[in-house]
mmCIF file of C-alpha atoms in Angstrom:
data_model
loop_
_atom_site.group_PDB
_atom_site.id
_atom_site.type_symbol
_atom_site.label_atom_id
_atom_site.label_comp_id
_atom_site.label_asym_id
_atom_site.label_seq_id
_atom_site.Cartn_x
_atom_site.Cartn_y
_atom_site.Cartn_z
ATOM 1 C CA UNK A 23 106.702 126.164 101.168
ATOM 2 C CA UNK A 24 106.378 124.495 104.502
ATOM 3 C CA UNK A 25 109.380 123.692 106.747
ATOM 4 C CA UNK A 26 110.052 119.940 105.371
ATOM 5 C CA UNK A 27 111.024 117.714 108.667
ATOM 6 C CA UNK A 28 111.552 113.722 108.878
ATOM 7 C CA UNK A 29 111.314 111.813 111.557
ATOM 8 C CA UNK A 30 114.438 110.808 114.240
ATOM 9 C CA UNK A 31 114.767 106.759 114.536
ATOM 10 C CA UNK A 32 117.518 104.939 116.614
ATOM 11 C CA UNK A 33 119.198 102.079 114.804
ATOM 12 C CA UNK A 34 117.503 99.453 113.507
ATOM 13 C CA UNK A 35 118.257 96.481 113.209
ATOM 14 C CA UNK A 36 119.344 93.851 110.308
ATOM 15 C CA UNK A 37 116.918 90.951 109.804
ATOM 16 C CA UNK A 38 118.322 89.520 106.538
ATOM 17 C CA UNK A 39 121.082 90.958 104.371
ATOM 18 C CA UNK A 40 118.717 92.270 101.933
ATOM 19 C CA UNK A 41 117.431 95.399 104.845
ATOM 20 C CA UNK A 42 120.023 97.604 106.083
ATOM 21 C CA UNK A 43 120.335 99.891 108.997
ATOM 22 C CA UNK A 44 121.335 103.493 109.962
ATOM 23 C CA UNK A 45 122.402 105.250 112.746
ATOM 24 C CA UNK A 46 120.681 108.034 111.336
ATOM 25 C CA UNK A 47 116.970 108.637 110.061
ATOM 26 C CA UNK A 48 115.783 105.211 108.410
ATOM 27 C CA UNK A 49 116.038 104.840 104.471
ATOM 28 C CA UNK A 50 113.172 103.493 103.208
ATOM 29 C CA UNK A 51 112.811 101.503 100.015
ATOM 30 C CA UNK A 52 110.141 102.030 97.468
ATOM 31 C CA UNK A 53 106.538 100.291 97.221
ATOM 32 C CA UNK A 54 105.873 99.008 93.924
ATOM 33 C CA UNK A 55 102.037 98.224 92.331
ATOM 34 C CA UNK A 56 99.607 97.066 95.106
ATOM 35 C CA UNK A 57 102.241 98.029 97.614
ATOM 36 C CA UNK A 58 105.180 95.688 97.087
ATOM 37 C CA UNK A 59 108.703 96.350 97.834
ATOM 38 C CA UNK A 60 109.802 96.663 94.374
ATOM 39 C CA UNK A 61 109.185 99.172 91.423
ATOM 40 C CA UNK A 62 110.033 102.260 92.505
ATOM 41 C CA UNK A 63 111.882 104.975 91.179
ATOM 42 C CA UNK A 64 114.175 105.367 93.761
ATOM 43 C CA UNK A 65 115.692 103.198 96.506
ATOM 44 C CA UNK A 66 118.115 103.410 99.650
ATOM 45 C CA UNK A 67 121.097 101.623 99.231
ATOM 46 C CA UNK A 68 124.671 101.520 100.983
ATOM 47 C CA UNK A 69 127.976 100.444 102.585
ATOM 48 C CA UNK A 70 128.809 98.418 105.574
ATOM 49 C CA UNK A 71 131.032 99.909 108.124
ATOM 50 C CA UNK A 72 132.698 96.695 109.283
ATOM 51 C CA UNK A 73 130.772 97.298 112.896
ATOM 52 C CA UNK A 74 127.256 96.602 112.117
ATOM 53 C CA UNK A 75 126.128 99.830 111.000
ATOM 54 C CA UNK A 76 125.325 101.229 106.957
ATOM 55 C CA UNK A 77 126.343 104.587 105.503
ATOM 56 C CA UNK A 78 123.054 105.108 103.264
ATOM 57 C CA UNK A 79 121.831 106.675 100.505
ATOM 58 C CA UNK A 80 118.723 108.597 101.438
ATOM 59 C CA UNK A 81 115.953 107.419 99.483
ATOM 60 C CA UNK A 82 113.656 110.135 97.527
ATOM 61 C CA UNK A 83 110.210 109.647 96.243
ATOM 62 C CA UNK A 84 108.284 106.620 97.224
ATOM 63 C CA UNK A 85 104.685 105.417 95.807
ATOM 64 C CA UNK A 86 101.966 103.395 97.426
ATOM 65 C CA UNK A 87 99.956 102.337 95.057
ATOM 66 C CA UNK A 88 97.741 100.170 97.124
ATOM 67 C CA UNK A 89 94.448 101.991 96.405
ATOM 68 C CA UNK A 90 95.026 102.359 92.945
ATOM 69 C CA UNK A 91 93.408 100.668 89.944
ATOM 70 C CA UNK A 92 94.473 97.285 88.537
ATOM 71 C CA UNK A 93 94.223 94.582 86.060
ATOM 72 C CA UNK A 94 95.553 94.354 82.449
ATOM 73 C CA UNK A 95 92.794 97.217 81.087
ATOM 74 C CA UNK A 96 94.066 99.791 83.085
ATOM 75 C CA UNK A 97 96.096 102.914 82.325
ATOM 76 C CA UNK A 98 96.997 106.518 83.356
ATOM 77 C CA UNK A 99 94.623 109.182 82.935
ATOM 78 C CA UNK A 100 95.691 112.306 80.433
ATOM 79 C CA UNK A 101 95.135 115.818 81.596
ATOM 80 C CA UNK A 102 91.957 117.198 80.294
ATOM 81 C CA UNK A 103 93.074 120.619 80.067
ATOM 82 C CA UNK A 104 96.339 122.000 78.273
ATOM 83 C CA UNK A 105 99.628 120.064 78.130
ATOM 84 C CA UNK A 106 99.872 119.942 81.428
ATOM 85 C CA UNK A 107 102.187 117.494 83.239
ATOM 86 C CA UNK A 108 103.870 116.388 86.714
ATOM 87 C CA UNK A 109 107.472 117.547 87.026
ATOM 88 C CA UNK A 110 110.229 115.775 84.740
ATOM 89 C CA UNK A 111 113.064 116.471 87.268
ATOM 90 C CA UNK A 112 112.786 117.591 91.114
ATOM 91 C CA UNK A 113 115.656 117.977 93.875
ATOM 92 C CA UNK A 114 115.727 115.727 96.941
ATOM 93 C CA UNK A 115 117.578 113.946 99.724
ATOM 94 C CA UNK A 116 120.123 111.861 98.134
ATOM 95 C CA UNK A 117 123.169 111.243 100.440
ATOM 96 C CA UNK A 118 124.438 110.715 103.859
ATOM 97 C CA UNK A 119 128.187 112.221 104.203
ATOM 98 C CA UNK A 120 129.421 109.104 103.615
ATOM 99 C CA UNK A 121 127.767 108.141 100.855
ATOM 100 C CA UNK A 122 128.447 111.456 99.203
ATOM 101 C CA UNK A 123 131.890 110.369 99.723
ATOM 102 C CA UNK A 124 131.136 107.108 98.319
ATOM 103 C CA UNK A 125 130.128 108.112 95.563
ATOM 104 C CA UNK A 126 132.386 111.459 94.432
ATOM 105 C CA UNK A 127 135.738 109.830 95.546
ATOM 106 C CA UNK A 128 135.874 106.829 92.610
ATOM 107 C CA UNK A 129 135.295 109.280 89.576
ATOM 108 C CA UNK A 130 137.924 111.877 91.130
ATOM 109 C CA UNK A 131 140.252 108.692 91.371
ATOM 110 C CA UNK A 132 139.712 107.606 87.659
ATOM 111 C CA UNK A 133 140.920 110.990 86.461
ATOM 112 C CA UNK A 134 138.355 111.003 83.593
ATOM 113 C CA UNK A 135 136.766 114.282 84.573
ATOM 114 C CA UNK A 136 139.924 116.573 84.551
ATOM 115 C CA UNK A 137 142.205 117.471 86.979
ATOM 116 C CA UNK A 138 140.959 121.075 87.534
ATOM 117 C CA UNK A 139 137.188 119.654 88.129
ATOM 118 C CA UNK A 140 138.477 116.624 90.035
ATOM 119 C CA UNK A 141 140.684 119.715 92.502
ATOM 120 C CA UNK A 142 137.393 122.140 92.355
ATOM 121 C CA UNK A 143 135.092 119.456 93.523
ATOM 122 C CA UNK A 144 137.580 118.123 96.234
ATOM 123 C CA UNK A 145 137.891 122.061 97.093
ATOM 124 C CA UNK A 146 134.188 122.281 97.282
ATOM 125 C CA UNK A 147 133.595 119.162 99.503
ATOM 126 C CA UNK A 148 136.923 118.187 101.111
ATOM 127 C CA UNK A 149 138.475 121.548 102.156
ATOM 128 C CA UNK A 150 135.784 123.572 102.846
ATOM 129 C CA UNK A 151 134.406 125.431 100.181
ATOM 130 C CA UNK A 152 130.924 124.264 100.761
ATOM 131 C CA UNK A 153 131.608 121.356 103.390
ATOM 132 C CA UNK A 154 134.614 119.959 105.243
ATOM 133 C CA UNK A 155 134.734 116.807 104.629
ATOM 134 C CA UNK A 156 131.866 116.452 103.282
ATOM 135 C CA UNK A 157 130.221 117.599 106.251
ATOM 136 C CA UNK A 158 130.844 114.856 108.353
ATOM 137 C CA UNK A 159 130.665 116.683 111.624
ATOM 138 C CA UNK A 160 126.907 116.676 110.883
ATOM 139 C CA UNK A 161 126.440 113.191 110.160
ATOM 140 C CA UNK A 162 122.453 112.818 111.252
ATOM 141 C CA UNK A 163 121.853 116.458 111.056
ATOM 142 C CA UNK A 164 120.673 116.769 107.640
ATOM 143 C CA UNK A 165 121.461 115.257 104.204
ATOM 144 C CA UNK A 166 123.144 116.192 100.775
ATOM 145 C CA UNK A 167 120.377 117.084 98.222
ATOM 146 C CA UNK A 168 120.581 115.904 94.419
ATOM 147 C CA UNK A 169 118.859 116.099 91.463
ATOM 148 C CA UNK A 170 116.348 112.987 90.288
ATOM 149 C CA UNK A 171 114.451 112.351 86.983
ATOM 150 C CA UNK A 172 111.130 111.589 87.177
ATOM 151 C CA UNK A 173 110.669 108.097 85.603
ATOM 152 C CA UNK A 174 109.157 107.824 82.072
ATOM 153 C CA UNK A 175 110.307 111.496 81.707
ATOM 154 C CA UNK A 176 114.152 110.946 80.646
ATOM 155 C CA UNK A 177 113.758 112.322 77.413
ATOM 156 C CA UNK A 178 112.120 114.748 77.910
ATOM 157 C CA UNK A 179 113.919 118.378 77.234
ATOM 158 C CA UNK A 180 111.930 119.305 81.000
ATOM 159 C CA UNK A 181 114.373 116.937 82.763
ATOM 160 C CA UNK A 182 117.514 119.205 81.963
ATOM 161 C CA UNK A 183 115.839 121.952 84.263
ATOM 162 C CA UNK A 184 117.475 120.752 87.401
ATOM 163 C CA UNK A 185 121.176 121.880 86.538
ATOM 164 C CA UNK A 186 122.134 122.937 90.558
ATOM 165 C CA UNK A 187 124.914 121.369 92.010
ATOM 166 C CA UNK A 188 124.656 118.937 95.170
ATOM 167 C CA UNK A 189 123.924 121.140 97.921
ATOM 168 C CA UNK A 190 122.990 120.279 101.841
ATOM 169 C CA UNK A 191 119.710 120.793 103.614
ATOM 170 C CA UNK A 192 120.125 121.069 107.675
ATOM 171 C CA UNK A 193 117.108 118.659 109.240
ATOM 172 C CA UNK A 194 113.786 120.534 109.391
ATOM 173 C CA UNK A 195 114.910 123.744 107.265
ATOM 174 C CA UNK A 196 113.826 124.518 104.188
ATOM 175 C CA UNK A 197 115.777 124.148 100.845
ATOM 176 C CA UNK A 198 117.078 127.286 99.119
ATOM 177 C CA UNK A 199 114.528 129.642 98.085
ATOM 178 C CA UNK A 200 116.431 129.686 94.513
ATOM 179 C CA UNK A 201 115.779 126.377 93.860
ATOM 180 C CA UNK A 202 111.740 125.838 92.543
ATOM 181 C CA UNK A 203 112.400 122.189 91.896
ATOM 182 C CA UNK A 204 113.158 121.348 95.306
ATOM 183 C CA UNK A 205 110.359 118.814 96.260
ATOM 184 C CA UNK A 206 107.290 120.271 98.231
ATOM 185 C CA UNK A 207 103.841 117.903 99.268
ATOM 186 C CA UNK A 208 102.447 119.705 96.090
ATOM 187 C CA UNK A 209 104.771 118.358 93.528
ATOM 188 C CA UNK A 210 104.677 114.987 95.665
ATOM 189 C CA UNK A 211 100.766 115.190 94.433
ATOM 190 C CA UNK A 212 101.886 115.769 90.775
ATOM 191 C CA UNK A 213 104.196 112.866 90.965
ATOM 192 C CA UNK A 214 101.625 110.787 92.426
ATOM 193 C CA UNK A 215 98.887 111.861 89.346
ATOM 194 C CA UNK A 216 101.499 110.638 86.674
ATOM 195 C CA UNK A 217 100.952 106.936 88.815
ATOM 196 C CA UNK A 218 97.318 106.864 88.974
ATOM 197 C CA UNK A 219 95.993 104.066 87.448
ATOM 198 C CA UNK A 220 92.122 103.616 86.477
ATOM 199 C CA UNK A 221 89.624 100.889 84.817
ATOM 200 C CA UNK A 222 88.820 100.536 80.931
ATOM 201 C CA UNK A 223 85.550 102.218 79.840
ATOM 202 C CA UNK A 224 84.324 99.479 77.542
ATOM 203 C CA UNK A 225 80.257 100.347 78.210
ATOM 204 C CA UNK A 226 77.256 98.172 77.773
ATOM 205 C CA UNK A 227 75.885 98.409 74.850
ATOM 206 C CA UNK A 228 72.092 97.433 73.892
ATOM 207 C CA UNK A 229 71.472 96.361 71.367
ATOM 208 C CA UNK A 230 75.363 95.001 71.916
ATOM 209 C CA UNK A 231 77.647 94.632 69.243
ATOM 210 C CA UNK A 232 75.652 94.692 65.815
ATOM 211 C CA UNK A 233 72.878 97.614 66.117
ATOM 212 C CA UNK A 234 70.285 98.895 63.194
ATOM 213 C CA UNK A 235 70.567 102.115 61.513
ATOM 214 C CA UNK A 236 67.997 105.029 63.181
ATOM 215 C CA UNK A 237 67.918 102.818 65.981
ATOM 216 C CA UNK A 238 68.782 104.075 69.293
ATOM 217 C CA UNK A 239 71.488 102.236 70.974
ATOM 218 C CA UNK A 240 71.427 102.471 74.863
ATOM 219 C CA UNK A 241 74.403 102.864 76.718
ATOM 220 C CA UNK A 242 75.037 102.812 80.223
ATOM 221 C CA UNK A 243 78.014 101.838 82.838
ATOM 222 C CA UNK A 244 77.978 100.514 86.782
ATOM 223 C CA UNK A 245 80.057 102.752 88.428
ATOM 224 C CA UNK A 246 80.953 100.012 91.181
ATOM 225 C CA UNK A 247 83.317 99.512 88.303
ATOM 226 C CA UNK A 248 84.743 103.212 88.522
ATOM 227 C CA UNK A 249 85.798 103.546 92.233
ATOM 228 C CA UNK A 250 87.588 106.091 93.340
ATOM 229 C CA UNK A 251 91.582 105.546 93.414
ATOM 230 C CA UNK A 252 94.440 107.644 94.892
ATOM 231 C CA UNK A 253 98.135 107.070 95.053
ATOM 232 C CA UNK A 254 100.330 108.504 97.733
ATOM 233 C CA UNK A 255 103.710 110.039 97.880
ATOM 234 C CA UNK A 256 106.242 110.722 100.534
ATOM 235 C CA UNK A 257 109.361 111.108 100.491
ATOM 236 C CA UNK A 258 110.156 109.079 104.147
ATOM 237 C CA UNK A 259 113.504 110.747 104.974
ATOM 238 C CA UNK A 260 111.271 114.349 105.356
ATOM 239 C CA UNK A 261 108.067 113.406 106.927
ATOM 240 C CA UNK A 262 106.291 114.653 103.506
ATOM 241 C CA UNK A 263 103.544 112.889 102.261
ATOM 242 C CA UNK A 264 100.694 113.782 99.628
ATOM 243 C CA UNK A 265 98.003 111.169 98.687
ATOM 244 C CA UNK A 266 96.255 112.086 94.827
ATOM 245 C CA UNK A 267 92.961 110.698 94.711
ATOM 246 C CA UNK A 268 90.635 110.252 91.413
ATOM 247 C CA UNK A 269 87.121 109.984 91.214
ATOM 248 C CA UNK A 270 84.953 109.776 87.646
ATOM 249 C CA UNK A 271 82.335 112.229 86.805
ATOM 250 C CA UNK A 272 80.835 112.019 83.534
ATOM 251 C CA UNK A 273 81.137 109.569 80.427
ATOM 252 C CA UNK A 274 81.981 110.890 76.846
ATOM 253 C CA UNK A 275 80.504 108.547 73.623
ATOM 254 C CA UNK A 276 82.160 109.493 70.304
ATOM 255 C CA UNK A 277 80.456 107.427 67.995
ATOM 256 C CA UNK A 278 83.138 107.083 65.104
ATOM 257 C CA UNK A 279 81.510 108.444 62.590
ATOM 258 C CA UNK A 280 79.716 112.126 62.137
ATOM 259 C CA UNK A 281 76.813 110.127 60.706
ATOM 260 C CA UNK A 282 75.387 109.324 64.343
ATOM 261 C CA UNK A 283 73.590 111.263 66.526
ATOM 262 C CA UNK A 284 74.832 111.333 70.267
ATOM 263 C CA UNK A 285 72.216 111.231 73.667
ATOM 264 C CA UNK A 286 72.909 113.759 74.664
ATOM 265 C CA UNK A 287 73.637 115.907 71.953
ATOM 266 C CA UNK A 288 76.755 116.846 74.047
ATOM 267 C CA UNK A 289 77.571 113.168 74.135
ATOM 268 C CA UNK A 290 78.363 114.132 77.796
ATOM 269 C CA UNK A 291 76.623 111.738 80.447
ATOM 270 C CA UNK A 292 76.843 112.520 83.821
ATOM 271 C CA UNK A 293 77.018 110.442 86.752
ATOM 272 C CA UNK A 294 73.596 109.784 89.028
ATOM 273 C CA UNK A 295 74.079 108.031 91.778
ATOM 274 C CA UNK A 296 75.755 104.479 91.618
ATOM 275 C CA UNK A 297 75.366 104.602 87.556
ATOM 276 C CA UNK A 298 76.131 106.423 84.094
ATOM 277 C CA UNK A 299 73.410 106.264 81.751
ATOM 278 C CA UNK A 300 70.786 103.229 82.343
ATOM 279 C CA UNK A 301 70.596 100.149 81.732
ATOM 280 C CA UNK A 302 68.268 99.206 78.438
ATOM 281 C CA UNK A 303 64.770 96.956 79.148
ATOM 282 C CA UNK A 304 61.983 95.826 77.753
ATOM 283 C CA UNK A 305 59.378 97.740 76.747
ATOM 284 C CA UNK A 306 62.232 100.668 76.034
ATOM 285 C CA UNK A 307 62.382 100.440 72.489
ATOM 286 C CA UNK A 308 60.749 103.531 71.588
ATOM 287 C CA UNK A 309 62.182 105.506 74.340
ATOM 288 C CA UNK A 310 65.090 108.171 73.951
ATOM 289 C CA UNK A 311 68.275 106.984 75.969
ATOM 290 C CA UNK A 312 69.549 108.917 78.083
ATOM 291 C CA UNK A 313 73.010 108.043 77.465
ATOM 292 C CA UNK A 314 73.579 106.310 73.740
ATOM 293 C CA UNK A 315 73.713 106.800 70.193
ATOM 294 C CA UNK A 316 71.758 107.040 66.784
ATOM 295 C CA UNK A 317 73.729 105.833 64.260
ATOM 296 C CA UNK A 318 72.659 107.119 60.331
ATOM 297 C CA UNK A 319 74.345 105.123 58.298
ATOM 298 C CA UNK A 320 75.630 101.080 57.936
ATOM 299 C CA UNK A 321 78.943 100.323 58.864
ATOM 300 C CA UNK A 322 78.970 98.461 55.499
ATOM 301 C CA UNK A 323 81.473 95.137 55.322
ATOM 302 C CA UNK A 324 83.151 96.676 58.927
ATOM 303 C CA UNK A 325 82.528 98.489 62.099
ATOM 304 C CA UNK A 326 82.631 102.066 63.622
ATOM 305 C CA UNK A 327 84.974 102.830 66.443
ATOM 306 C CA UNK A 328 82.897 103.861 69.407
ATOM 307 C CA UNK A 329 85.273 105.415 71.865
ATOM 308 C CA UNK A 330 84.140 106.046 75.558
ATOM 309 C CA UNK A 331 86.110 108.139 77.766
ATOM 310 C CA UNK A 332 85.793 108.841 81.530
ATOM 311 C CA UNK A 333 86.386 112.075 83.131
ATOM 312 C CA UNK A 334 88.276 111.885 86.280
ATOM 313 C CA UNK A 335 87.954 114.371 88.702
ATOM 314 C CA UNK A 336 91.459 114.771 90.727
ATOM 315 C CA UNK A 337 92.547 115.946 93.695
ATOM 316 C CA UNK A 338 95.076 116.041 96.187
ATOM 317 C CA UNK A 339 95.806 116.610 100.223
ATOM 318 C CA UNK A 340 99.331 116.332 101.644
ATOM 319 C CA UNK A 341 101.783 117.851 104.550
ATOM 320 C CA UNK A 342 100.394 121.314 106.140
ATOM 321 C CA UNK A 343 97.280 121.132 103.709
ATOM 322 C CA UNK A 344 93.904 121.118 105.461
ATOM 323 C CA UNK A 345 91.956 120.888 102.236
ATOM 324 C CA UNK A 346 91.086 119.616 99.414
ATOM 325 C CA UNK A 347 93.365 121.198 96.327
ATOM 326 C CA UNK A 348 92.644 120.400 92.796
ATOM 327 C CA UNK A 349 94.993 118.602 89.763
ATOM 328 C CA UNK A 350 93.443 119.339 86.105
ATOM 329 C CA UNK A 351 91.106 116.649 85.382
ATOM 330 C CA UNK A 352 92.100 113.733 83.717
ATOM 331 C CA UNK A 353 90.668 111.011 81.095
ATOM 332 C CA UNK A 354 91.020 107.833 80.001
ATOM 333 C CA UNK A 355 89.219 106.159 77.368
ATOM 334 C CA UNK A 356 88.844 102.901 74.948
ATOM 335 C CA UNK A 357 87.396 101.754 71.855
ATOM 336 C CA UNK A 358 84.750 99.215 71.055
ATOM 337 C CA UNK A 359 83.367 98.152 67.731
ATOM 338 C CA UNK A 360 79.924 98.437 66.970
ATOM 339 C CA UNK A 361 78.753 96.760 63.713
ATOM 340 C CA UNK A 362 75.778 99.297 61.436
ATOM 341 C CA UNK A 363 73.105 97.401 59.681
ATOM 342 C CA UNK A 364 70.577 98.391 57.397
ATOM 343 C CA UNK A 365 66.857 97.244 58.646
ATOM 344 C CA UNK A 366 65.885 94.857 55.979
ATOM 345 C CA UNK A 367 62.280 95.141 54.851
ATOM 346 C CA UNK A 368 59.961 92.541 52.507
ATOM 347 C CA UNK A 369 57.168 94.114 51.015
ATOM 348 C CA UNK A 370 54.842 90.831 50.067
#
């Protein structure tokens, strides 16, 4: 993997008590949807000093989500291929000395962990089995590394992978090469996937909402409505960013029933140009869609459950990657009902 390096500041400083300031590298806390402030799964936090500085904890992953889709009909895509998924547990900057100290120094004090741990891990960071004091003398020059679960994922059997200990990362080295979770601008990408967010694919419908058996029923979407979208994520501390962009490609119709008959016969329908499928008019009646359905048989007293699904294609560039790299494909799709009717006929 790349050399992961983050960027020097000077001290910043405090404009309300809500933002804090190091004399180290800046922590920065997460963006939430559209960019916000809030929502992330991981934040800086810390301790005043008494003389105007913070001992921090380094902040890990953070999302911008500003070029992502919105509104109440959107969701995250599924990966097209496999079981595939992002990772359910990574390693990453987690604590200044200080804050290790913070943090390790309360449960050794409540005794609840055993006096032989308690003495191994005050042996480990304290006296110099790993770090004096927890490494103090290189306050600035790199932080203490920890484990993080990716959020959504803390169930999931994956997210007991990350079992190393707390271990320190010099500035602008790379983490142990016996440690594959350790975060890299590639798994950044796969974190970023699991945040994409894209449209509904309700589609137009013609004749919409009640069709006639054996009659073919046009369908067709604006893809102005199916931008492309991309998430990106850094983690601040390193310099390491990756931005995971989706863009759809083709339109499945599953008609709900295996009496229809599909146009295409794939049920596939590709993009062209600024539109999937076209748009029914008159004078089209007796005309094959292009993208639709034939349905066989009334829906009776209810309704079949047309589902469409989009086909995103994804992709991702990030730290030290010149191109384009590619994320399975993902979908996302919803249903619609569509009531069948028999074509009623009077013979006089």
């Amino acid at each position: 993997m790349p050399v992961l390096k983050h960027r020097k500041t000077g001290a910043v400083a405090v404009v309300a008590s809500a933002v804090m300031m190091i004399c180290a590298p800046q922590a920065f806390a997460g963006y939430g949807h559209g960019g916000s402030t809030n929502g992330s799964n991981t934040k800086a936090s810390g301790d005043s000093d008494g003389k105007g500085n913070v001992s921090a904890t380094a902040g890990a992953v953070v999302f911008d989500r500003s070029k992502n889709g919105s509104g109440d009909s959107a969701g995250p895509v599924t990966a097209a291929s496999g079981n595939w998924t992002p990772p359910a547990c990574y390693y990453a900057p987690k604590y200044t000395p200080d804050a290790l100290q913070a943090y390790l120094e309360p449960i050794w004090s409540a005794e609840s962990t055993g006096p032989q741990w308690d003495l191994e891990q005050r042996n480990k960071y304290v006296n110099g089995g790993v770090a004096k004091d927890f490494n103090k003398a290189k306050a600035g020059q790199g932080y203490w590394w920890d484990s993080y679960v990716t959020e959504g994922r803390e169930g999931d059997p994956r997210a007991l992978d990350c079992t190393k200990g707390i271990f320190w990362v010099d500035t602008g080295a790379a983490p142990p090469a016996d440690i594959p979770e350790a975060i890299t601008p590639e798994m950044l990408a796969q974190l970023a996937y699991a945040e994409i967010r894209v449209p509904s694919t309700k589609v137009d419908l013609a004749p919409a909402g009640t069709t006639k058996v054996n009659l073919p029923t046009w369908a067709w979407l604006d893809t102005a409505r199916f931008r492309p979208v991309s998430v990106t994520a850094s983690v601040p501390l390193l310099g390491v960013t990756a931005t995971t962009t989706a863009e759809p490609v083709s339109l499945r119709i599953e008609p709900g029933t295996a009496d229809a008959a599909a146009y295409p016969a794939s049920g596939v329908c590709e993009i062209a140009g600024d539109h999937i499928g076209e748009a029914y008019a008159k004078g089209k009646a007796k005309e094959t869609p292009p993208c639709g359905v034939k349905y066989l048989r009334s829906s009776g007293d209810g309704s079949y459950k047309l589902r469409a699904t989009i086909t995103w294609k994804i992709h991702w560039t990030g730290t030290g990657v010149a191109d384009e790299r590619s994320l399975p494909d993902g979908t996302f799709g919803a249903d619609q009902d569509v009531v069948v009717q028999e074509i009623q006929s009077i013979n006089r």
